[in-house]
Short mmCIF file of C-alpha atoms in Angstrom, two decimals:
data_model
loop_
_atom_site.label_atom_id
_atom_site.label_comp_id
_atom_site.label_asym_id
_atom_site.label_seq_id
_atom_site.Cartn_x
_atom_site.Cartn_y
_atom_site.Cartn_z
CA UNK A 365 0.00 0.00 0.00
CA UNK A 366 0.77 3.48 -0.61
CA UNK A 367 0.89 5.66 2.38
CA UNK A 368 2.30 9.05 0.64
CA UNK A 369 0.46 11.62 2.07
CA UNK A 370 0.95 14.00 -0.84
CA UNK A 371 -0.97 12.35 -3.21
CA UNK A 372 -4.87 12.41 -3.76
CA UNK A 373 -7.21 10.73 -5.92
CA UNK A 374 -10.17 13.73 -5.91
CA UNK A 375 -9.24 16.46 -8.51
CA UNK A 376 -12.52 18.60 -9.54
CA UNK A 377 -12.86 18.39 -12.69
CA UNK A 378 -11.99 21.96 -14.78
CA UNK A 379 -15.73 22.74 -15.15
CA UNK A 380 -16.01 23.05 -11.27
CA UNK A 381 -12.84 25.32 -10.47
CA UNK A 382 -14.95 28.37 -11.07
CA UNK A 383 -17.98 27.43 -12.92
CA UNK A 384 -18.70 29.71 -15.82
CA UNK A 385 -15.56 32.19 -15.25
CA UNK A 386 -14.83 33.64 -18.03
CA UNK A 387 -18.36 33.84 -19.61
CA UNK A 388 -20.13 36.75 -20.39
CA UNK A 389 -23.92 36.96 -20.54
CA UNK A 390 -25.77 40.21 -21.60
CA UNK A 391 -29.54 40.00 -21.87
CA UNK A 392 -31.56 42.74 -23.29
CA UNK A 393 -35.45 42.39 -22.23
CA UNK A 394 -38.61 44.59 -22.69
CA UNK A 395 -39.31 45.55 -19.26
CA UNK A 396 -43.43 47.05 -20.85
CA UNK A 397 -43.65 43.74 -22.05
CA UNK A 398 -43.35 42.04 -18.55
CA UNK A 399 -40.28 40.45 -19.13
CA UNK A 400 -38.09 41.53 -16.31
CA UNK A 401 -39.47 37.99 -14.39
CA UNK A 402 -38.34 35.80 -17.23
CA UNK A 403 -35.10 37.32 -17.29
CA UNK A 404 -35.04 37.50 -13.44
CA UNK A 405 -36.07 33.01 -13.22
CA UNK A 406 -33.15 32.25 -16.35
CA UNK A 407 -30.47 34.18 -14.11
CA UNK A 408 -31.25 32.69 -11.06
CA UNK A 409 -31.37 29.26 -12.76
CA UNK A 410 -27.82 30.29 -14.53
CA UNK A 411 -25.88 31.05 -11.49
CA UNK A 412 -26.95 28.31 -9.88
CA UNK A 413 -24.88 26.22 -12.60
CA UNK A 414 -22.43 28.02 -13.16
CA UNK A 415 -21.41 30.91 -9.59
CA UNK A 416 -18.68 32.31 -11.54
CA UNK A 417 -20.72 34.00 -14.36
CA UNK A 418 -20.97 37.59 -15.25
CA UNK A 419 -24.91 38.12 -16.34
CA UNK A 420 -26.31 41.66 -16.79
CA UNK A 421 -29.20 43.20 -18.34
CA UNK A 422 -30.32 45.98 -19.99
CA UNK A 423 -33.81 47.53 -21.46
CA UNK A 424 -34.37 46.51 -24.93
CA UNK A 425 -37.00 47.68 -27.19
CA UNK A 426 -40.80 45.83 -27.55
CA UNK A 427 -40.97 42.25 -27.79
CA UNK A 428 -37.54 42.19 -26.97
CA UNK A 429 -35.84 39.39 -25.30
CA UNK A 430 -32.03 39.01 -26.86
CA UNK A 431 -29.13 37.32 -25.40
CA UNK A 432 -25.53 37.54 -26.07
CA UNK A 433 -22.78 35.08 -24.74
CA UNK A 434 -19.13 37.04 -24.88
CA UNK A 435 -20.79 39.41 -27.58
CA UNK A 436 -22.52 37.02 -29.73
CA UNK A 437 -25.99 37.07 -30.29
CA UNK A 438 -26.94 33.22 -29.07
CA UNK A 439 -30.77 33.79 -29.23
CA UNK A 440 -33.13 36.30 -30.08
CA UNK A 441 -37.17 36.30 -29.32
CA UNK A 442 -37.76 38.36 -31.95
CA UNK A 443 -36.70 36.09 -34.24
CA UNK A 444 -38.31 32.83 -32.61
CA UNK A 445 -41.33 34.22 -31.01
CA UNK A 446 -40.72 32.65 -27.63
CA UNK A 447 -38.48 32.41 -24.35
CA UNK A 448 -35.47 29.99 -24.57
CA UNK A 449 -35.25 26.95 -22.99
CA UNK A 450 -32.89 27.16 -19.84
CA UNK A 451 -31.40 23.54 -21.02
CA UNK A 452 -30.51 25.32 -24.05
CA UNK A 453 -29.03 28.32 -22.64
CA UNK A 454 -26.74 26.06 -20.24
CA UNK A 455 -25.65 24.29 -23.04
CA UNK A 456 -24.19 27.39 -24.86
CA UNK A 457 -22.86 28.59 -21.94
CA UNK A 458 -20.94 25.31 -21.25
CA UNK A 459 -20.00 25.52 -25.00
CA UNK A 460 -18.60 28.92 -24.09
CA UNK A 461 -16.36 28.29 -21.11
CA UNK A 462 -14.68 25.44 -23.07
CA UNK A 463 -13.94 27.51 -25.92
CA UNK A 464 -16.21 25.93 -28.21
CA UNK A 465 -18.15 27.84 -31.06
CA UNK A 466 -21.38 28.92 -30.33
CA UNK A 467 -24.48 28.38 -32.35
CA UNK A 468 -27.91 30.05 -31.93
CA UNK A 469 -30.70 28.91 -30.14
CA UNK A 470 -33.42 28.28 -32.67
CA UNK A 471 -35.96 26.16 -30.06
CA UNK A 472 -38.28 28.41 -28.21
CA UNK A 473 -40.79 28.08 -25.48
CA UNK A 474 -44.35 29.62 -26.07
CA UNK A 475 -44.42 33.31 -24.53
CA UNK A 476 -47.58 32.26 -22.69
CA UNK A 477 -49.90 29.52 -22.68
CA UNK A 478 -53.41 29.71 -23.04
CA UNK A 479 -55.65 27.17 -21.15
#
């Protein structure tokens, strides 16, 4: 048996160091439209998987719901007609702090259902 003291067999994987470090997220919402709570849930639900983001917002015009990762524009409700999914988002983001090329979110969720 080993008994060297200066080795150990738990090393976080990269991804947990600082979760998201690096990343940039700028979301630009319509705050008329009632979209500050959307944008408020997807933050929340992005910093819980990844602490070391930087997320900001900003007023955008109507119908407006964009999102950039490092610059890029990764989804835009005006094109798609709905909120993204937040699988979808943490997915580009994860793309993002490896480096990886970004694509843009084409799937949407409805803005609202009606029952």
């Amino acid at each position: 048996m080993s008994g060297d003291p200066g080795q150990t067999s738990v090393v976080p994987p990269p991804e947990e160091v600082e979760p998201g470090s690096g990343v940039r997220i700028m979301v630009e919402y319509c705050e008329p439209c009632g979209f500050e709570a959307t944008y408020l849930e997807l933050a929340s639900a992005v910093k819980e998987q990844y602490p070391g983001i930087e997320i900001e917002s900003r007023l955008g015009g109507t119908g407006a719901f964009e999102i950039e990762i490092n610059g890029q524009l990764v989804f835009s409700k005006l094109e798609n007609g709905g909120f993204p999914y937040e699988k979808d988002l943490i997915e580009a983001i994860r793309r993002a702090s490896k480096g990886e090329p970004l694509e843009k979110i084409t799937n949407s969720r409805p803005p609202c259902v009606i029952l």
